Amino acid sequence: MAKVKAKPKRPRGQIETLPSGSLRVSVYAGLDPISKDRVYLRETVPAGPKAEDQAEAVLARFQLEVYERRHPRTDATVDQLLERHFKDAKLGFKTAKNYRSQADKHVIPTIGRVKVRAVDADVMDSFYSELRRCRDHCDRQPRIDHRTNRAHECDERCKAHACEALSESSILYIHQILSGAFRRAVRLKWVTINPIDFAEPPSPPKPRPRPPSVEDAAAIVNEAWKDPDWGALIWLTMVAGNRRGELCGIRWRHVDLNRGVIHVQRAIGQYGKETWEKDTKNEDDRRIVLDPESVAVLSEHRDRCEQRAHGLGAKLARDAFMFSRDPLGETHLKPDSVTQRYSRLVARLGIETSIHKLRTYNATELLSAGVDIRTVAGRHGHGGGGATTGRHYSAWVSEADQRAAGTVTPRMPARPRRADLPPMAEFDPKHPFEKLAAELRDGIYAGTLAVGLPIPSVKEIGRQNGVSPSTAQRAVQLLSDWGLVRVEPGRPTLVAPQPAKNSVSNAEGSSTEAQVASTEIGAETIELEVRRLGVTVASLQTQADPRDAASLHRLLLGAVKRHGSEPHEIDDFELIVRQPGDDAILATYVALSP
């Protein structure tokens, strides 16, 4: 049987001579997966004495790229790449919406028809320059920017167009979108390299936290308490640092008031008017420990919710949302509505801030109090340090979280109690400090010194009234005994209504304010327990005034030195004060390091 002679393979590619004398190299590279058209690699070599050798080298390079599948396989454009990227990428609902919005407004009208393989650093730099020129991508011709696209009569709101640059943060956001899309193009072999890596994107904005000051935070929370439910939400944001979507997604089954823990595992997302329940950011699942005061806030809030449900003849469901406009808690708040209400609140107070800054306020207060950054990251649900610490140091983080739970609340302004200021009792001032205390008391009842805000310092009171600091100190102590201010070592003295400490009952059963002795409270025998990071390190008995912060500070500082620690480590220690033979705690004294 005669052998059939094999037909020789046609060489891949060809070199053509153009009328100008130049040589054009063409190599077939397959079908375009998008358009299904034939794809050719082409390059023109200028005429010259070495043109043939150069053309042969280009032909060999093209053939090798096709053999190794390193050649661009498509003539797809940037808008086709973005469509493929948005289809295949695993994006959250809101992220996908934002990506498409930015692409439709800024990318597709400018470089959307540019072929993917033609995009390089020069194209990207020109694109960024256009974004910095005009965010509306105008044609540089005079025009009027109308207030609406519908038929209307122009008024002062229809103005001549003025070019305005797109912000650097928005340009960086678009850069990140395109970078992800071209990484996909590299994986799909649409291009061999990612051209976005060679572009010059804007520098990331420098972080500028700018949390509200202590005075602004006091004004904000006091204004919020006019609506107790709204006040509870703002309070929780300040002390726990939750995101607004997490606050809207908390259900009562996530809250353990007996243990003082909130389980943060769900959040509410919103885009436009559309809302949905979803996992938290970074899909973290964390528990936040609450201090006793915050537990009391949420207990009162739950009582209000149960009373509203009871008024409708129903029982508050365990699955009800903690913050809701519905009496039964069946619907959640909208995150955008929370933001808008908070913006109106701070606008009334003349404070420039946002609700997100309350998270910054919480983190700043924790870090200022000495809480380590990994614990703060864990409480806030940040990635990186918080997640790693939770996996490898979970026992240590639990203890640190317990200590962190009560750190922010002492710095918070006093929340309004269910009782107003105590009734003003008859008082005949005789001594200078009593007269000064009476003047300050009248200012509190008149509203000059508002509830929840700090009063002037002892030195300032003394300077303003021409008295010694000791006289001013005794006047402030008298206000505290009347239940009008809250005095805590190392903290501003706040106007805070409290039950009167020194009240006695007369024969008719009515309560009158007890007269305060003009002499200072004397020393007494007390038992002290010194703890370091929650562990008892020493016990002693001494003669001291348990209400005198200066005496307690000296005792604690001496215990720190005897323990072998440095004075700057005093914030690791606390002093528990008791009566001899009594387990009840009179006071707990802590101090910040100098």
C-alpha positions as MATLAB code, in Angstrom:
seq = 'MAKVKAKPKRPRGQIETLPSGSLRVSVYAGLDPISKDRVYLRETVPAGPKAEDQAEAVLARFQLEVYERRHPRTDATVDQLLERHFKDAKLGFKTAKNYRSQADKHVIPTIGRVKVRAVDADVMDSFYSELRRCRDHCDRQPRIDHRTNRAHECDERCKAHACEALSESSILYIHQILSGAFRRAVRLKWVTINPIDFAEPPSPPKPRPRPPSVEDAAAIVNEAWKDPDWGALIWLTMVAGNRRGELCGIRWRHVDLNRGVIHVQRAIGQYGKETWEKDTKNEDDRRIVLDPESVAVLSEHRDRCEQRAHGLGAKLARDAFMFSRDPLGETHLKPDSVTQRYSRLVARLGIETSIHKLRTYNATELLSAGVDIRTVAGRHGHGGGGATTGRHYSAWVSEADQRAAGTVTPRMPARPRRADLPPMAEFDPKHPFEKLAAELRDGIYAGTLAVGLPIPSVKEIGRQNGVSPSTAQRAVQLLSDWGLVRVEPGRPTLVAPQPAKNSVSNAEGSSTEAQVASTEIGAETIELEVRRLGVTVASLQTQADPRDAASLHRLLLGAVKRHGSEPHEIDDFELIVRQPGDDAILATYVALSP';
ca = [
       0.000    0.000    0.000;
       1.435    3.301   -1.071;
       2.148    5.848    1.636;
       0.146    9.058    1.591;
       2.495   11.963    1.533;
       1.743   14.320    4.453;
       0.710   17.774    3.440;
       3.211   20.298    4.772;
       1.840   22.636    7.465;
       1.251   26.181    6.421;
       3.596   28.418    8.383;
       1.827   30.541   11.049;
       2.061   34.172   10.022;
       3.352   36.079    7.032;
       5.417   39.113    6.036;
       3.930   41.486    3.446;
       5.675   44.261    1.565;
       3.679   47.483    1.555;
       3.747   50.063   -1.308;
       5.888   52.306    0.900;
       8.560   49.620    1.174;
       7.741   48.856    4.824;
       7.157   45.290    5.914;
       3.984   44.262    7.769;
       4.142   41.190    9.978;
       0.841   39.333   10.669;
       0.284   36.247   12.811;
      -3.113   34.591   13.343;
      -3.857   34.286   17.086;
      -7.254   32.576   17.229;
     -10.843   33.761   17.719;
     -11.867   36.672   19.903;
     -13.922   35.211   22.809;
     -16.062   38.364   22.886;
     -16.734   39.211   19.223;
     -15.858   35.763   17.756;
     -13.776   37.531   15.076;
     -10.319   36.435   13.986;
      -7.494   37.960   15.998;
      -4.175   38.874   14.341;
      -0.970   40.138   15.878;
       0.363   42.820   13.563;
       3.412   45.075   13.503;
       4.914   47.237   10.727;
       8.696   47.404   10.269;
       9.949   50.573    8.525;
      11.869   50.159    5.258;
      15.635   49.967    5.550;
      18.684   47.779    4.952;
      17.915   45.589    7.969;
      14.119   45.585    7.561;
      13.944   41.891    6.531;
      15.975   40.719    9.561;
      13.837   42.837   11.890;
      10.616   41.496   10.320;
      11.813   37.901   10.767;
      12.558   38.637   14.455;
       9.084   40.134   14.957;
       7.506   37.108   13.224;
       9.402   34.700   15.503;
       8.392   36.701   18.585;
       4.723   36.677   17.610;
       4.814   32.935   16.868;
       6.399   32.226   20.258;
       3.797   34.359   22.085;
       0.969   32.479   20.345;
       2.586   29.111   21.086;
       3.047   29.981   24.775;
      -0.407   31.619   24.907;
       1.057   34.926   26.095;
      -0.595   37.042   23.426;
      -3.677   39.219   23.901;
      -6.634   37.121   22.831;
      -9.247   39.776   22.265;
      -9.946   43.206   20.887;
     -12.386   43.818   23.723;
     -12.839   47.373   24.945;
     -12.659   48.727   28.485;
     -16.441   48.820   28.865;
     -16.654   45.146   27.824;
     -13.955   44.290   30.365;
     -15.840   46.111   33.125;
     -19.037   44.267   32.257;
     -17.224   40.928   32.474;
     -15.543   41.965   35.730;
     -18.792   43.059   37.418;
     -20.421   39.804   36.288;
     -17.707   37.485   37.629;
     -16.442   39.355   40.696;
     -17.818   38.474   44.126;
     -19.016   41.906   45.190;
     -21.462   42.893   47.876;
     -24.737   44.421   46.747;
     -23.807   47.970   47.721;
     -20.244   47.642   46.430;
     -21.497   46.418   43.053;
     -23.919   49.346   42.849;
     -21.173   51.844   43.671;
     -18.755   50.281   41.169;
     -21.296   50.441   38.355;
     -22.257   54.004   39.234;
     -18.643   55.195   39.072;
     -17.988   53.275   35.855;
     -21.116   54.611   34.126;
     -20.382   58.203   35.098;
     -16.617   58.486   34.711;
     -14.987   55.507   32.962;
     -17.260   54.483   30.107;
     -17.845   58.044   28.727;
     -14.095   58.711   28.573;
     -12.089   55.511   27.896;
     -14.908   52.995   27.530;
     -14.310   52.451   23.786;
     -10.526   52.108   24.135;
      -9.295   48.590   23.458;
      -8.057   46.772   26.542;
      -4.693   45.943   24.980;
      -4.217   49.600   24.036;
      -4.475   50.860   27.622;
      -1.116   51.854   29.060;
       0.289   54.239   31.643;
       0.001   57.185   29.249;
      -3.701   56.497   28.663;
      -4.334   56.230   32.391;
      -2.442   59.435   33.223;
      -4.473   61.297   30.591;
      -7.649   59.793   32.050;
      -6.766   60.986   35.558;
      -5.975   64.442   34.187;
      -9.454   64.582   32.659;
     -11.031   63.632   35.982;
      -9.110   66.444   37.666;
     -10.215   68.906   34.979;
     -13.978   68.405   35.149;
     -16.045   65.854   37.006;
     -18.833   66.267   34.412;
     -16.422   65.709   31.462;
     -17.726   68.735   29.582;
     -16.620   69.571   26.015;
     -15.127   72.902   27.187;
     -17.955   74.811   25.520;
     -20.122   77.319   27.478;
     -23.347   75.780   28.750;
     -25.970   76.043   31.478;
     -26.234   73.460   34.242;
     -29.983   73.149   34.755;
     -31.444   72.241   38.124;
     -33.479   69.407   36.548;
     -33.678   67.466   33.299;
     -37.450   67.927   33.132;
     -39.163   70.813   31.369;
     -38.942   73.887   33.594;
     -38.473   77.628   33.713;
     -34.918   78.567   34.538;
     -34.274   80.524   37.720;
     -31.242   81.330   39.867;
     -30.667   77.604   40.427;
     -29.800   77.152   36.741;
     -26.242   78.449   36.521;
     -23.475   78.657   33.971;
     -21.299   75.552   34.040;
     -18.043   75.831   35.959;
     -15.604   72.917   35.781;
     -14.963   71.272   39.135;
     -12.310   68.617   39.723;
     -13.212   65.189   41.003;
     -11.842   64.648   44.505;
      -8.603   62.725   44.893;
     -10.334   60.081   47.020;
     -12.879   59.467   44.221;
     -10.095   59.180   41.635;
      -8.333   56.658   43.871;
     -11.614   54.710   44.174;
     -11.899   54.552   40.336;
      -8.244   53.495   40.147;
      -9.001   50.558   42.444;
     -11.980   49.523   40.297;
      -9.884   49.510   37.126;
      -7.009   47.736   38.853;
      -9.293   44.856   39.828;
     -10.783   44.698   36.340;
      -7.361   44.537   34.621;
      -6.140   41.880   37.066;
      -9.022   39.795   35.772;
      -7.999   40.653   32.198;
      -4.502   39.287   32.914;
      -5.975   36.036   34.270;
      -8.170   35.734   31.186;
      -5.137   36.348   28.925;
      -6.784   39.404   27.420;
      -3.575   41.314   28.197;
      -0.158   40.147   29.295;
       0.438   42.743   32.022;
      -1.725   44.963   34.184;
      -1.251   48.521   32.839;
      -2.824   50.024   35.967;
       0.292   48.984   37.918;
       2.303   51.478   35.858;
      -0.148   54.365   36.234;
       0.345   57.042   38.869;
      -2.707   57.049   41.138;
      -3.458   59.751   43.718;
      -1.941   59.301   47.140;
      -4.335   57.904   49.754;
      -5.760   60.682   51.937;
      -4.053   61.095   55.274;
      -6.236   59.939   58.160;
      -7.757   62.853   60.054;
      -9.923   61.354   62.819;
     -11.100   64.608   64.457;
     -13.499   63.077   66.999;
     -15.834   65.418   68.904;
     -14.368   66.983   72.024;
     -15.546   65.999   75.491;
     -17.642   69.176   75.643;
     -19.196   68.519   72.215;
     -19.901   64.881   73.132;
     -21.625   66.049   76.320;
     -23.789   68.498   74.383;
     -24.661   65.858   71.771;
     -25.716   63.151   74.199;
     -27.701   65.590   76.347;
     -29.586   66.836   73.288;
     -30.232   63.228   72.222;
     -31.723   62.334   75.628;
     -34.736   64.530   74.842;
     -35.940   61.371   73.077;
     -34.963   58.462   75.384;
     -34.849   55.888   72.564;
     -32.639   58.140   70.448;
     -30.510   58.920   73.495;
     -29.972   55.212   74.129;
     -28.790   54.731   70.527;
     -26.321   57.623   70.699;
     -25.104   56.466   74.124;
     -24.439   52.949   72.826;
     -22.592   54.335   69.799;
     -20.315   56.360   72.075;
     -19.499   53.612   74.580;
     -19.384   50.586   72.215;
     -18.305   52.145   68.902;
     -20.766   50.236   66.711;
     -21.278   51.093   63.063;
     -24.662   52.587   62.203;
     -25.713   49.505   60.194;
     -24.816   47.275   63.144;
     -26.919   49.408   65.499;
     -29.896   49.096   63.160;
     -29.431   45.308   62.932;
     -29.204   44.476   66.669;
     -32.086   42.317   67.903;
     -32.950   41.716   71.543;
     -31.802   38.086   71.225;
     -28.311   39.465   70.553;
     -28.232   41.254   73.937;
     -27.450   39.530   77.248;
     -28.219   42.134   79.898;
     -27.416   39.714   82.737;
     -23.839   39.293   81.550;
     -23.565   42.753   79.974;
     -22.650   41.524   76.478;
     -23.854   42.442   72.970;
     -23.322   39.862   70.227;
     -22.673   41.783   66.995;
     -23.360   39.458   64.087;
     -25.776   41.203   61.688;
     -26.114   44.632   60.102;
     -28.505   46.570   57.875;
     -27.289   47.681   54.451;
     -28.816   50.495   52.426;
     -28.443   51.832   48.898;
     -30.848   54.603   48.012;
     -34.229   53.590   49.372;
     -33.453   49.869   49.313;
     -32.445   48.151   52.576;
     -31.471   44.574   53.436;
     -30.119   42.548   56.345;
     -26.593   41.241   55.894;
     -23.427   40.110   57.626;
     -21.306   42.703   59.353;
     -18.412   44.363   57.567;
     -15.528   41.918   57.070;
     -18.072   39.238   58.086;
     -16.746   39.394   61.638;
     -18.722   37.977   64.550;
     -17.782   39.651   67.818;
     -19.029   40.208   71.352;
     -18.747   43.580   73.087;
     -18.681   43.775   76.872;
     -20.747   46.612   78.388;
     -20.150   48.486   81.610;
     -22.881   48.556   84.302;
     -24.071   52.050   83.366;
     -24.613   51.037   79.736;
     -26.420   47.896   80.889;
     -28.735   50.169   82.909;
     -29.332   52.324   79.797;
     -30.349   49.288   77.729;
     -32.446   47.847   80.578;
     -34.460   51.069   80.720;
     -34.756   51.032   76.923;
     -36.057   47.461   76.998;
     -38.600   48.426   79.679;
     -39.912   51.162   77.377;
     -40.125   48.740   74.443;
     -42.000   46.171   76.527;
     -44.436   48.812   77.789;
     -45.218   49.932   74.226;
     -45.818   46.354   73.127;
     -47.968   45.718   76.207;
     -50.043   48.780   75.326;
     -50.997   47.012   72.088;
     -51.874   43.832   73.936;
     -48.779   42.010   72.702;
     -45.474   40.790   74.082;
     -42.141   42.056   72.844;
     -40.631   39.280   70.746;
     -37.154   38.014   71.478;
     -36.345   38.541   67.792;
     -37.522   42.168   67.820;
     -35.107   44.872   66.715;
     -33.616   46.799   69.635;
     -34.020   50.143   67.842;
     -37.230   50.469   65.839;
     -40.069   52.877   65.126;
     -42.461   49.932   65.278;
     -43.932   49.389   68.809;
     -43.438   45.651   68.330;
     -39.907   46.029   66.957;
     -40.696   44.122   63.780;
     -38.955   46.635   61.472;
     -35.466   48.083   61.711;
     -34.249   51.658   61.435;
     -32.702   52.768   58.140;
     -28.992   53.634   58.379;
     -29.399   56.741   56.212;
     -32.238   57.946   58.436;
     -29.987   57.573   61.488;
     -27.309   59.622   59.740;
     -29.755   62.341   58.725;
     -31.262   62.629   62.197;
     -27.821   62.854   63.762;
     -26.817   65.526   61.229;
     -29.860   67.609   62.154;
     -29.028   67.197   65.856;
     -25.443   68.453   65.557;
     -26.549   71.233   63.193;
     -28.870   72.547   65.910;
     -25.910   72.581   68.292;
     -23.586   74.230   65.767;
     -21.140   71.289   65.828;
     -19.460   70.084   62.634;
     -19.190   66.312   62.874;
     -20.773   63.071   61.644;
     -22.127   59.969   63.342;
     -19.112   57.970   62.149;
     -16.932   60.257   64.282;
     -18.554   58.706   67.373;
     -16.640   55.501   66.553;
     -13.508   57.628   66.405;
     -14.455   59.220   69.717;
     -14.817   55.776   71.308;
     -11.483   54.528   69.951;
      -9.710   57.728   70.980;
     -11.038   57.538   74.529;
     -10.028   53.876   74.859;
      -6.525   54.501   73.541;
      -6.137   57.609   75.695;
      -7.052   55.522   78.740;
      -4.256   53.067   77.982;
      -6.251   50.223   76.364;
      -4.001   48.426   73.876;
      -4.703   48.930   70.193;
      -5.419   45.242   69.516;
      -8.258   45.240   72.039;
      -9.674   48.412   70.526;
      -9.498   46.860   67.052;
     -11.326   43.790   68.338;
     -14.138   45.837   69.898;
     -14.550   47.845   66.689;
     -14.532   44.853   64.349;
     -11.443   45.993   62.439;
      -9.486   43.463   60.410;
      -5.813   42.637   60.908;
      -4.789   43.161   64.511;
      -8.218   42.534   65.973;
      -8.775   39.238   64.111;
      -5.258   37.947   64.783;
      -5.446   38.821   68.463;
      -8.815   37.118   68.787;
      -7.410   33.865   67.348;
      -4.093   33.715   69.201;
      -4.692   35.643   72.436;
      -8.390   35.078   73.086;
      -8.007   34.556   76.871;
      -5.907   37.697   77.301;
      -8.245   39.731   75.089;
     -11.202   38.651   77.209;
      -9.601   40.104   80.343;
      -8.519   43.246   78.519;
     -12.013   43.621   77.093;
     -13.475   43.405   80.582;
     -11.195   46.234   81.689;
     -11.964   48.199   78.514;
     -15.725   47.925   79.044;
     -15.848   50.524   81.801;
     -13.259   52.896   80.366;
     -15.384   55.158   78.174;
     -18.405   55.551   80.440;
     -16.609   57.516   83.207;
     -15.665   60.039   80.522;
     -19.234   60.243   79.258;
     -21.534   63.064   80.377;
     -24.128   62.125   82.967;
     -27.283   60.858   81.353;
     -30.614   62.263   82.611;
     -32.166   60.057   85.245;
     -35.822   59.382   85.688;
     -35.817   61.996   88.457;
     -34.988   65.663   87.830;
     -32.854   67.844   90.037;
     -33.674   67.318   93.728;
     -35.895   70.010   95.290;
     -33.972   73.035   96.520;
     -34.004   72.915  100.320;
     -33.894   75.913  102.643;
     -30.305   76.736  103.483;
     -28.825   79.657  105.426;
     -25.204   80.081  104.346;
     -22.854   81.403  107.007;
     -19.335   80.481  105.978;
     -17.579   81.634  102.744;
     -17.594   78.175  101.188;
     -21.319   77.803  101.955;
     -22.090   81.154  100.309;
     -20.058   80.126   97.242;
     -21.844   76.758   97.117;
     -25.221   78.534   97.278;
     -24.265   80.730   94.289;
     -23.196   77.712   92.263;
     -26.373   75.861   93.284;
     -28.521   78.789   92.092;
     -26.677   78.688   88.753;
     -27.463   74.977   88.368;
     -31.161   75.417   89.085;
     -31.284   78.459   86.785;
     -29.745   76.435   83.937;
     -26.564   78.508   83.717;
     -24.686   75.319   84.573;
     -26.509   72.720   82.462;
     -27.069   69.111   83.502;
     -24.385   66.845   82.056;
     -21.875   69.615   81.394;
     -18.751   70.249   83.476;
     -18.554   73.088   85.980;
     -15.399   75.250   86.123;
     -12.381   73.720   87.819;
     -11.644   74.407   91.481;
      -8.843   76.798   90.544;
     -11.109   78.613   88.095;
     -13.918   78.903   90.666;
     -11.444   80.279   93.177;
     -10.027   82.777   90.706;
     -13.440   83.981   89.532;
     -14.760   84.465   93.085;
     -11.565   85.648   94.763;
     -11.341   82.743   97.224;
      -8.697   80.150   97.967;
      -8.695   76.763   96.185;
      -9.501   75.017   99.463;
     -12.649   77.149   99.895;
     -13.688   76.369   96.327;
     -13.006   72.662   96.940;
     -15.256   72.636  100.021;
     -18.002   74.417   98.045;
     -17.857   71.753   95.319;
     -17.967   69.018   97.964;
     -21.089   70.632   99.390;
     -22.691   70.567   95.920;
     -21.841   66.872   95.736;
     -23.441   66.241   99.126;
     -26.580   67.988   97.868;
     -26.676   65.548   94.929;
     -26.116   68.238   92.292;
     -22.687   67.308   90.896;
     -20.677   64.162   90.315;
     -17.073   64.342   91.553;
     -14.607   61.744   90.281;
     -10.796   61.855   90.620;
      -9.051   62.812   87.390;
     -12.328   63.729   85.650;
     -14.165   67.025   85.136;
     -16.845   67.644   87.758;
     -20.174   67.302   85.969;
     -23.617   68.628   86.861;
     -25.432   65.358   87.545;
     -28.700   65.034   89.522;
     -28.387   62.301   92.158;
     -30.411   61.289   95.195;
     -29.470   63.546   98.092;
     -26.810   61.879  100.261;
     -27.467   63.657  103.554;
     -31.240   63.667  103.969;
     -33.138   63.060  107.220;
     -36.835   62.642  107.964;
     -38.636   64.960  110.337;
     -41.500   64.034  112.625;
     -44.084   64.546  109.878;
     -42.217   62.170  107.570;
     -41.126   64.886  105.093;
     -37.510   64.948  103.893;
     -35.303   67.988  104.419;
     -31.649   68.561  103.463;
     -29.307   67.886  106.371;
     -27.054   70.719  107.429;
     -23.462   70.133  106.429;
     -20.844   70.742  109.076;
     -18.467   73.560  108.389;
     -15.478   71.364  109.241;
     -14.017   68.864  106.817;
     -14.822   65.177  107.113;
     -12.285   63.569  109.440;
     -10.136   60.530  108.903;
     -11.392   57.085  109.879;
     -10.107   53.550  109.951;
     -10.451   51.899  106.550;
      -9.281   48.684  104.923;
      -7.557   48.939  101.527;
      -7.125   46.267   98.885;
      -4.580   47.015   96.125;
      -5.199   45.307   92.791;
      -2.996   45.214   89.715;
      -4.826   44.378   86.479;
      -7.606   42.857   88.553;
      -5.310   40.697   90.738;
      -4.945   41.511   94.466;
      -1.312   42.303   95.292;
      -1.600   43.851   98.798;
      -4.006   44.541  101.687;
      -3.594   47.073  104.474;
      -5.459   49.048  107.135;
      -4.926   52.753  107.791;
      -6.437   56.005  109.010;
      -7.625   58.135  106.077;
     -10.618   59.978  104.684;
     -12.228   57.629  102.092;
     -13.745   60.663  100.337;
     -10.466   62.544   99.952;
      -9.050   61.804   96.484;
      -5.652   63.291   97.357;
      -5.241   60.924  100.336;
      -6.269   57.898   98.294;
      -3.876   58.927   95.525;
      -0.953   59.097   97.968;
      -1.864   55.692   99.395;
      -2.129   54.126   95.925;
       1.151   55.686   94.774;
       2.924   54.326   97.876;
       1.502   50.854   97.218;
       2.741   51.008   93.623;
       6.265   51.835   94.779;
       6.247   49.107   97.451;
       5.156   46.635   94.803;
       8.330   47.468   92.880;
       6.574   49.227   90.004;
       7.277   52.660   88.556;
       4.950   55.637   89.249;
       3.999   55.854   85.558;
       2.482   52.350   85.887;
      -0.122   53.611   88.373;
      -2.906   53.231   85.805;
      -2.455   49.426   86.072;
      -3.484   49.591   89.762;
      -6.742   50.261   91.602;
      -7.539   50.828   95.270;
     -10.592   49.135   96.828;
     -11.827   50.897   99.995;
     -13.918   49.082  102.655;
     -14.970   49.515  106.255;
     -13.109   47.151  108.605;
     -14.850   43.779  108.746;
     -17.362   44.757  105.999;
     -17.283   43.264  102.498;
     -19.236   46.187  101.027;
     -17.071   48.481   98.837;
     -17.067   52.128   99.882;
     -15.099   53.369   96.875;
     -12.810   52.254   94.074;
      -9.996   54.659   93.245;
      -8.037   54.616   89.973;
      -5.591   57.145   88.593;
      -4.043   57.822   85.191;
      -0.281   57.800   84.843;
       1.278   61.280   84.950;
];
